[in-house]
């Protein structure tokens, strides 16, 4: 069945709700029973949930014969959906379970803090027992976990991990399992349920790790609720952004978003990106996700770059000596001069004026920022400076404000928005932004993607700084 054919079979209410939740036709087939229940809660949607599940999983109707009958909203006619009582020493109470003589992997994942417990239930144990019976005769390759059981295992594993974590940390600390904890749990699950391991040649647990990360990524609604609070916990928001990273980038980078609509749609879905700290955090995740000091290092490289660029600009006669300028004036002088230091081959739109207007606009005393943005010919991120403070605007929309004494970091804010919102560099300042990408962000550009203007600008710059 084609994806388009699947969507055509939906009634108007279902189609509208899925579109409002940004569920594409491709994502529809990845929804679990819990996801469908979250989208269509209540008894009035019982038949709708059932029809959606049967439509996207027609193969399960035939395979369900001989197995406990599952209800369409994810509950089971048997008590197997409920986890058995499991203590922290790994003893699991399973009625009717047959003692095994073989060495059994521990059901406790011991980390510095906290101690997690492997999820199991009667049906999962039966499949596990069958796997080892088949292994004894060399036919374990034909033993797999059904999609329903796999979804149940992933769902309850993450629920248990969150519950245990929150029971062992401060109540106000809205934490979720870290990437390291998820990786460790994925490895232990594959040890306990060996039918889950990847095909030979892989890391054995990469698919399970992906499933767990995808499950935790569906805490998008929690992210929204946390950010709606009067004073959202920034650490909690940052951690949720960490956990939801893969799913979020798939949404942002997808072709379903038109270029002209992309910034507004992303900001609407993730209002936390109106906070410059979260935008810089996203830049770190994209370029160097394992380096917790990345933003600090970027700011240090930017300071070094600016100090060298002052003399470079004076040498090229595109910048005035900054001896009499205050901090804000020096920052404005730098931003206005940078496009001329690293020129592009394409001229800016006539209505824009100078190339620097693609980076920065200083408002006149009587000038209205909204009026300026409405007539601005480019929709790329821009810094707007007035007497009181500064703002970052994208298209015709002001996105973030910051004090003027932070204007010297303005170029970093712009670069962060280009990365976070997956935006294309304007041709009139593409050379400059490419230089900042490689020299300050240290994000390499493949040789085949470089332009002659960039190569020339970099050759002159390297010669000037002696590299």
C-alpha positions as a printed NumPy array, in Angstrom:
array([[  0.   ,   0.   ,   0.   ],
       [  1.475,   3.375,  -0.941],
       [  1.78 ,   6.18 ,   1.594],
       [ -0.498,   8.413,  -0.491],
       [ -3.035,   5.597,  -0.642],
       [ -2.891,   5.286,   3.15 ],
       [ -3.659,   8.968,   3.734],
       [ -6.511,   8.911,   1.199],
       [ -8.269,   6.247,   3.295],
       [ -8.381,   8.476,   6.391],
       [-11.521,  10.373,   7.324],
       [-11.384,  14.173,   7.559],
       [-11.083,  14.297,  11.367],
       [ -8.199,  11.832,  11.448],
       [ -6.425,  13.576,   8.582],
       [ -6.754,  16.995,  10.26 ],
       [ -5.413,  15.783,  13.626],
       [ -2.446,  14.011,  12.041],
       [ -1.541,  17.083,  10.009],
       [ -1.811,  19.314,  13.098],
       [  0.638,  16.982,  14.876],
       [  3.065,  17.152,  11.91 ],
       [  2.6  ,  13.423,  11.242],
       [  3.6  ,  12.854,   7.633],
       [  2.509,   9.873,   5.581],
       [  5.95 ,   8.345,   6.115],
       [  5.77 ,   8.752,   9.903],
       [  2.25 ,   7.315,  10.095],
       [  3.581,   3.751,   9.79 ],
       [  5.988,   4.262,  12.729],
       [  3.29 ,   5.132,  15.274],
       [  2.857,   2.78 ,  18.207],
       [ -0.454,   2.022,  19.908],
       [  0.395,   4.543,  22.647],
       [  1.12 ,   7.221,  20.055],
       [ -2.269,   6.645,  18.41 ],
       [ -3.971,   6.743,  21.815],
       [ -2.237,  10.05 ,  22.617],
       [ -3.435,  11.546,  19.342],
       [ -6.989,  10.176,  19.676],
       [ -7.78 ,   9.806,  23.399],
       [-11.116,   8.799,  24.871],
       [-13.704,   6.073,  24.218],
       [-15.3  ,   8.051,  21.393],
       [-12.191,   7.402,  19.267],
       [-12.056,   3.636,  19.965],
       [-13.083,   2.584,  16.459],
       [-10.879,   5.272,  14.888],
       [ -7.811,   3.992,  16.782],
       [ -8.634,   0.442,  15.785],
       [ -9.085,   1.269,  12.104],
       [ -5.833,   3.269,  11.985],
       [ -3.838,   0.434,  13.576],
       [ -5.335,  -2.203,  11.282],
       [ -4.758,  -0.006,   8.238],
       [ -1.042,   0.531,   8.909],
       [ -0.428,  -3.008,  10.234],
       [ -2.545,  -5.328,   8.054],
       [ -0.031,  -8.134,   8.469],
       [ -0.791,  -8.445,  12.209],
       [ -4.41 ,  -9.462,  11.672],
       [ -3.271, -12.796,  10.251],
       [ -0.457, -13.313,  12.754],
       [ -2.636, -12.658,  15.819],
       [ -4.404, -16.038,  15.586],
       [ -3.315, -18.259,  18.475],
       [ -1.983, -15.325,  20.52 ],
       [ -3.66 , -13.314,  23.283],
       [ -6.149, -10.916,  21.72 ],
       [ -4.981,  -7.293,  21.893],
       [ -7.415,  -4.439,  22.153],
       [ -7.15 ,  -1.725,  19.541],
       [ -6.032,   0.936,  21.998],
       [ -2.983,  -1.079,  23.084],
       [ -4.319,  -2.933,  26.134],
       [ -4.266,  -6.731,  26.206],
       [ -6.879,  -9.288,  27.153],
       [ -4.142, -11.049,  29.105],
       [ -2.317,  -9.438,  32.056],
       [  0.954,  -9.555,  30.084],
       [  1.046,  -5.783,  29.593],
       [  1.642,  -5.355,  33.303],
       [  5.298,  -5.732,  34.369],
       [  5.959,  -8.336,  37.021],
       [  7.391,  -7.337,  40.356],
       [ 11.143,  -7.083,  39.951],
       [ 13.505,  -6.302,  42.802],
       [ 16.822,  -4.501,  42.483],
       [ 18.769,  -7.737,  42.875],
       [ 17.307,  -9.081,  39.644],
       [ 14.77 , -11.54 ,  41.109],
       [ 11.664, -11.527,  38.904],
       [  8.369, -13.092,  39.936],
       [  6.95 , -14.915,  36.906],
       [  4.125, -17.355,  37.524],
       [  4.752, -20.602,  35.728],
       [  8.217, -19.588,  34.529],
       [ 10.548, -22.56 ,  34.129],
       [ 13.896, -22.26 ,  35.933],
       [ 16.782, -22.197,  33.46 ],
       [ 20.105, -23.878,  34.049],
       [ 22.007, -21.635,  31.655],
       [ 23.697, -18.462,  32.832],
       [ 21.146, -15.676,  32.62 ],
       [ 22.228, -12.064,  32.072],
       [ 21.437,  -9.838,  35.028],
       [ 18.178,  -7.943,  34.93 ],
       [ 19.726,  -5.04 ,  36.813],
       [ 21.68 ,  -2.359,  34.975],
       [ 24.091,  -1.057,  37.604],
       [ 25.232,   2.503,  36.881],
       [ 26.825,   5.011,  39.267],
       [ 23.327,   6.383,  39.824],
       [ 20.601,   5.166,  39.586],
       [ 20.031,   1.4  ,  39.297],
       [ 17.746,   0.412,  36.415],
       [ 15.785,  -2.825,  36.022],
       [ 15.306,  -4.734,  32.763],
       [ 11.628,  -4.877,  31.778],
       [ 10.129,  -8.322,  31.232],
       [  6.72 , -10.009,  31.202],
       [  5.254, -13.447,  30.52 ],
       [  5.064, -13.144,  26.739],
       [  8.571, -11.719,  26.433],
       [  9.909, -14.542,  28.605],
       [  8.121, -17.099,  26.419],
       [  9.744, -15.694,  23.275],
       [ 13.116, -15.645,  25.036],
       [ 12.681, -19.286,  26.113],
       [ 11.719, -20.258,  22.557],
       [ 14.832, -18.495,  21.222],
       [ 17.161, -20.608,  23.365],
       [ 15.26 , -23.786,  22.488],
       [ 15.763, -22.973,  18.793],
       [ 19.399, -22.089,  19.441],
       [ 20.023, -25.589,  20.785],
       [ 19.217, -26.982,  17.333],
       [ 20.929, -24.144,  15.424],
       [ 17.735, -22.449,  14.217],
       [ 17.672, -19.343,  16.393],
       [ 17.837, -17.113,  13.297],
       [ 14.14 , -17.709,  12.688],
       [ 13.132, -16.49 ,  16.156],
       [ 12.166, -12.825,  16.211],
       [ 10.214, -10.474,  18.442],
       [  6.917,  -9.272,  16.983],
       [  6.492,  -5.564,  16.374],
       [  3.881,  -5.367,  19.137],
       [  6.158,  -7.003,  21.722],
       [  9.116,  -4.886,  20.637],
       [  7.043,  -1.69 ,  21.001],
       [  5.874,  -2.867,  24.432],
       [  9.434,  -3.596,  25.531],
       [ 10.725,  -0.202,  24.356],
       [  7.765,   1.694,  25.803],
       [  7.889,   0.067,  29.245],
       [ 11.688,   0.175,  29.391],
       [ 11.661,   3.945,  28.941],
       [  8.744,   4.365,  31.366],
       [ 10.589,   2.336,  34.009],
       [ 13.842,   4.237,  33.472],
       [ 12.127,   7.623,  33.828],
       [ 10.23 ,   6.467,  36.928],
       [ 13.331,   5.066,  38.629],
       [ 15.36 ,   8.129,  37.708],
       [ 12.82 ,  10.554,  39.107],
       [ 12.522,   8.519,  42.293],
       [ 16.251,   8.882,  42.925],
       [ 16.792,  12.576,  42.114],
       [ 15.319,  15.828,  43.337],
       [ 11.632,  16.156,  42.52 ],
       [ 12.052,  19.481,  40.772],
       [ 14.783,  18.129,  38.501],
       [ 12.834,  17.107,  35.377],
       [ 15.4  ,  14.638,  34.096],
       [ 15.325,  11.941,  31.467],
       [ 17.847,   9.126,  30.924],
       [ 21.065,  10.405,  29.397],
       [ 22.474,   9.182,  26.087],
       [ 25.058,   7.126,  27.982],
       [ 22.348,   5.492,  30.101],
       [ 20.251,   4.71 ,  27.025],
       [ 23.273,   3.164,  25.298],
       [ 24.036,   1.014,  28.364],
       [ 20.407,  -0.116,  28.581],
       [ 20.352,  -0.986,  24.854],
       [ 23.423,  -3.204,  25.334],
       [ 21.878,  -4.955,  28.357],
       [ 18.544,  -5.517,  26.593],
       [ 20.305,  -7.178,  23.661],
       [ 22.208,  -9.378,  26.104],
       [ 18.966, -10.453,  27.805],
       [ 16.912, -10.664,  24.598],
       [ 19.523, -11.83 ,  22.032],
       [ 16.919, -12.033,  19.254],
       [ 17.037,  -8.206,  19.217],
       [ 20.673,  -7.914,  18.189],
       [ 21.621,  -6.417,  14.844],
       [ 22.74 ,  -8.516,  11.914],
       [ 26.383,  -9.705,  12.012],
       [ 28.912,  -6.981,  11.347],
       [ 27.185,  -4.268,  13.358],
       [ 27.442,  -3.183,  16.987],
       [ 24.612,  -5.628,  17.941],
       [ 22.675,  -2.973,  19.88 ],
       [ 22.476,   0.007,  17.487],
       [ 18.877,  -0.681,  16.41 ],
       [ 17.715,  -1.076,  19.997],
       [ 19.497,   2.148,  20.937],
       [ 17.721,   3.91 ,  18.067],
       [ 14.354,   2.555,  19.227],
       [ 14.931,   3.784,  22.78 ],
       [ 16.071,   7.211,  21.576],
       [ 13.062,   7.45 ,  19.275],
       [ 10.773,   6.622,  22.171],
       [ 12.28 ,   9.25 ,  24.432],
       [ 12.186,  11.693,  21.517],
       [  8.407,  11.506,  21.666],
       [  8.503,  13.587,  24.845],
       [  7.976,  16.559,  22.558],
       [  4.729,  17.354,  24.36 ],
       [  6.57 ,  17.424,  27.684],
       [  9.087,  19.82 ,  26.166],
       [  6.269,  22.163,  25.185],
       [  4.682,  21.985,  28.64 ],
       [  7.988,  22.687,  30.376],
       [  8.63 ,  25.706,  28.168],
       [  5.151,  27.146,  28.739],
       [  5.888,  27.651,  32.437],
       [  6.532,  31.239,  33.586],
       [ 10.157,  30.341,  34.346],
       [ 11.009,  27.175,  32.384],
       [ 13.829,  25.063,  33.74 ],
       [ 16.527,  25.677,  31.131],
       [ 18.461,  22.564,  32.075],
       [ 15.334,  20.425,  31.671],
       [ 14.582,  22.001,  28.281],
       [ 18.187,  21.48 ,  27.152],
       [ 18.111,  17.813,  28.154],
       [ 14.832,  17.217,  26.337],
       [ 16.333,  18.894,  23.271],
       [ 19.307,  16.524,  23.586],
       [ 17.061,  13.481,  23.705],
       [ 14.8  ,  14.631,  20.905],
       [ 17.657,  15.716,  18.636],
       [ 17.475,  12.991,  15.97 ],
       [ 13.706,  13.245,  15.517],
       [ 13.829,  17.053,  15.512],
       [ 16.56 ,  17.266,  12.881],
       [ 14.686,  14.788,  10.707],
       [ 11.67 ,  17.117,  10.888],
       [ 13.695,  20.307,  10.308],
       [ 15.832,  18.896,   7.488],
       [ 12.955,  17.179,   5.698],
       [ 11.615,  18.262,   2.324],
       [  8.134,  18.633,   3.797],
       [  9.039,  22.175,   4.933],
       [  9.191,  24.774,   2.193],
       [ 12.153,  27.142,   2.438],
       [  9.968,  30.216,   2.828],
       [  7.917,  28.575,   5.595],
       [ 10.737,  26.734,   7.346],
       [ 11.784,  29.343,  10.002],
       [  8.23 ,  30.181,  11.093],
       [  7.176,  26.527,  11.259],
       [ 10.231,  25.538,  13.291],
       [  9.907,  28.45 ,  15.733],
       [  6.224,  27.635,  16.118],
       [  7.03 ,  23.993,  16.883],
       [ 10.03 ,  24.845,  19.081],
       [  9.473,  28.231,  20.763],
       [ 12.504,  27.472,  22.935],
       [ 14.614,  28.553,  19.938],
       [ 13.639,  32.122,  20.762],
       [ 16.168,  31.728,  23.577],
       [ 19.705,  32.358,  22.303],
       [ 21.188,  29.863,  24.754],
       [ 19.066,  27.061,  23.314],
       [ 19.961,  28.083,  19.746],
       [ 23.658,  27.993,  20.611],
       [ 23.059,  24.61 ,  22.254],
       [ 21.528,  23.343,  18.999],
       [ 24.582,  24.586,  17.1  ],
       [ 26.739,  22.524,  19.472],
       [ 24.601,  19.402,  18.939],
       [ 24.897,  19.727,  15.169],
       [ 28.615,  20.461,  14.878],
       [ 30.227,  18.863,  17.937],
       [ 27.615,  17.127,  20.077],
       [ 30.089,  15.314,  22.326],
       [ 32.084,  18.454,  23.199],
       [ 30.41 ,  20.118,  26.173],
       [ 32.863,  23.046,  25.978],
       [ 32.189,  23.692,  22.291],
       [ 30.349,  27.029,  22.641],
       [ 32.995,  28.343,  25.024],
       [ 35.688,  27.378,  22.513],
       [ 33.736,  28.985,  19.651],
       [ 33.497,  32.267,  21.564],
       [ 37.24 ,  32.169,  22.232],
       [ 37.985,  31.53 ,  18.551],
       [ 35.616,  34.351,  17.594],
       [ 37.451,  36.794,  19.888],
       [ 40.76 ,  35.773,  18.314],
       [ 39.301,  36.037,  14.823],
       [ 37.963,  39.549,  15.505],
       [ 41.27 ,  40.788,  16.898],
       [ 43.04 ,  39.589,  13.748],
       [ 40.263,  40.865,  11.478],
       [ 40.68 ,  44.405,  12.794],
       [ 44.199,  44.63 ,  11.358],
       [ 43.162,  42.678,   8.263],
       [ 40.349,  45.132,   7.573],
       [ 42.617,  48.128,   8.064],
       [ 45.211,  46.565,   5.757],
       [ 42.53 ,  46.054,   3.082],
       [ 41.261,  49.624,   3.679],
       [ 37.724,  48.483,   4.385],
       [ 37.73 ,  49.28 ,   8.111],
       [ 38.568,  52.317,  10.219],
       [ 40.935,  52.032,  13.185],
       [ 38.753,  51.431,  16.291],
       [ 40.677,  53.642,  18.712],
       [ 37.807,  55.937,  19.703],
       [ 34.919,  53.46 ,  19.583],
       [ 33.111,  51.966,  22.572],
       [ 32.29 ,  48.235,  22.698],
       [ 29.008,  48.529,  20.769],
       [ 30.529,  50.808,  18.12 ],
       [ 33.452,  48.429,  17.627],
       [ 31.048,  45.531,  17.14 ],
       [ 28.993,  47.511,  14.604],
       [ 32.141,  48.579,  12.763],
       [ 33.32 ,  44.956,  12.618],
       [ 30.002,  43.589,  11.317],
       [ 29.746,  46.287,   8.676],
       [ 33.295,  45.611,   7.473],
       [ 33.354,  41.801,   7.429],
       [ 31.542,  41.326,   4.081],
       [ 34.1  ,  43.573,   2.377],
       [ 36.993,  41.645,   3.941],
       [ 35.628,  38.351,   2.553],
       [ 33.672,  39.423,  -0.544],
       [ 31.311,  37.239,  -2.556],
       [ 31.062,  37.26 ,  -6.329],
       [ 27.31 ,  37.99 ,  -6.201],
       [ 26.111,  41.536,  -5.526],
       [ 23.346,  42.105,  -2.945],
       [ 19.781,  42.967,  -4.067],
       [ 19.487,  46.629,  -5.005],
       [ 16.829,  47.256,  -2.374],
       [ 19.182,  45.94 ,   0.288],
       [ 22.013,  48.37 ,  -0.376],
       [ 25.346,  47.306,   1.108],
       [ 26.277,  43.654,   1.686],
       [ 26.522,  44.342,   5.419],
       [ 22.762,  44.941,   5.519],
       [ 22.397,  41.162,   5.151],
       [ 24.025,  40.915,   8.595],
       [ 23.169,  44.088,  10.449],
       [ 20.841,  47.066,  10.319],
       [ 21.132,  50.017,  12.684],
       [ 17.766,  51.72 ,  13.057],
       [ 17.493,  55.452,  12.564],
       [ 15.932,  57.386,  15.504],
       [ 12.493,  57.55 ,  13.854],
       [ 12.655,  54.213,  12.001],
       [ 10.187,  51.437,  12.88 ],
       [ 11.739,  47.942,  12.92 ],
       [  8.576,  46.233,  11.655],
       [  8.367,  48.586,   8.694],
       [ 12.017,  47.902,   7.864],
       [ 11.555,  44.118,   8.049],
       [  8.484,  44.251,   5.81 ],
       [ 10.401,  45.939,   3.004],
       [ 13.652,  44.005,   3.487],
       [ 14.309,  41.904,   0.331],
       [ 16.054,  39.024,   2.195],
       [ 14.506,  36.588,   4.69 ],
       [ 17.803,  35.455,   6.242],
       [ 18.634,  36.076,   9.938],
       [ 19.665,  39.683,  10.63 ],
       [ 20.713,  41.752,  13.637],
       [ 18.59 ,  44.854,  14.311],
       [ 20.163,  47.507,  16.563],
       [ 18.316,  50.399,  18.204],
       [ 19.099,  52.748,  21.089],
       [ 17.988,  50.359,  23.827],
       [ 18.879,  46.833,  22.745],
       [ 19.38 ,  44.438,  19.847],
       [ 17.281,  41.736,  18.265],
       [ 17.618,  38.831,  15.878],
       [ 14.933,  38.824,  13.193],
       [ 14.213,  36.202,  10.552],
       [ 12.107,  37.205,   7.58 ],
       [  9.597,  39.702,   8.931],
       [  9.526,  38.251,  12.447],
       [ 11.581,  39.396,  15.469],
       [ 12.766,  36.206,  17.17 ],
       [ 15.094,  37.066,  20.059],
       [ 16.318,  40.153,  21.892],
       [ 19.593,  40.675,  23.732],
       [ 21.441,  43.603,  25.377],
       [ 23.713,  45.814,  23.301],
       [ 26.764,  44.844,  25.331],
       [ 26.45 ,  41.352,  23.756],
       [ 26.471,  42.713,  20.209],
       [ 30.075,  41.566,  19.766],
       [ 28.67 ,  37.985,  19.773],
       [ 25.967,  38.859,  17.235],
       [ 27.635,  37.03 ,  14.35 ],
       [ 27.625,  33.823,  16.41 ],
       [ 23.898,  34.187,  17.043],
       [ 23.285,  34.526,  13.316],
       [ 25.371,  31.443,  12.531],
       [ 23.511,  29.481,  15.207],
       [ 20.168,  30.329,  13.609],
       [ 21.437,  29.365,  10.142],
       [ 22.335,  25.947,  11.551],
       [ 19.353,  25.437,  13.882],
       [ 16.794,  26.351,  11.219],
       [ 18.683,  24.692,   8.34 ],
       [ 18.819,  27.89 ,   6.274],
       [ 20.86 ,  28.596,   3.145],
       [ 23.469,  31.358,   3.146],
       [ 22.511,  34.405,   1.029],
       [ 24.798,  34.531,  -2.006],
       [ 25.902,  38.097,  -1.312],
       [ 27.529,  37.092,   2.025],
       [ 28.065,  33.379,   1.384],
       [ 31.855,  33.754,   1.32 ],
       [ 31.945,  35.491,   4.709],
       [ 29.612,  32.974,   6.352],
       [ 31.614,  30.089,   4.888],
       [ 34.79 ,  31.593,   6.365],
       [ 33.114,  31.894,   9.772],
       [ 31.897,  28.305,   9.417],
       [ 35.376,  26.898,   8.895],
       [ 37.502,  29.336,  10.919],
       [ 35.285,  30.009,  13.939],
       [ 32.846,  27.094,  14.117],
       [ 35.49 ,  24.718,  12.731],
       [ 32.895,  22.934,  10.616],
       [ 34.67 ,  21.816,   7.462],
       [ 33.348,  22.345,   3.941],
       [ 34.062,  19.659,   1.37 ],
       [ 36.417,  20.832,  -1.362],
       [ 33.848,  20.242,  -4.09 ],
       [ 31.368,  22.516,  -2.265],
       [ 33.718,  25.499,  -2.015],
       [ 33.467,  28.463,  -4.378],
       [ 36.308,  30.292,  -6.082],
       [ 35.493,  33.381,  -3.966],
       [ 35.831,  31.352,  -0.77 ],
       [ 39.114,  29.766,  -1.862],
       [ 40.548,  33.154,  -2.802],
       [ 39.39 ,  34.781,   0.437],
       [ 40.84 ,  31.952,   2.528],
       [ 44.166,  32.062,   0.704],
       [ 44.491,  35.795,   1.407],
       [ 43.409,  35.386,   5.032],
       [ 45.804,  32.49 ,   5.715],
       [ 48.643,  34.451,   4.171],
       [ 47.857,  37.458,   6.387],
       [ 47.731,  35.476,   9.655],
       [ 50.838,  33.475,   8.654],
       [ 49.33 ,  30.028,   8.214]])
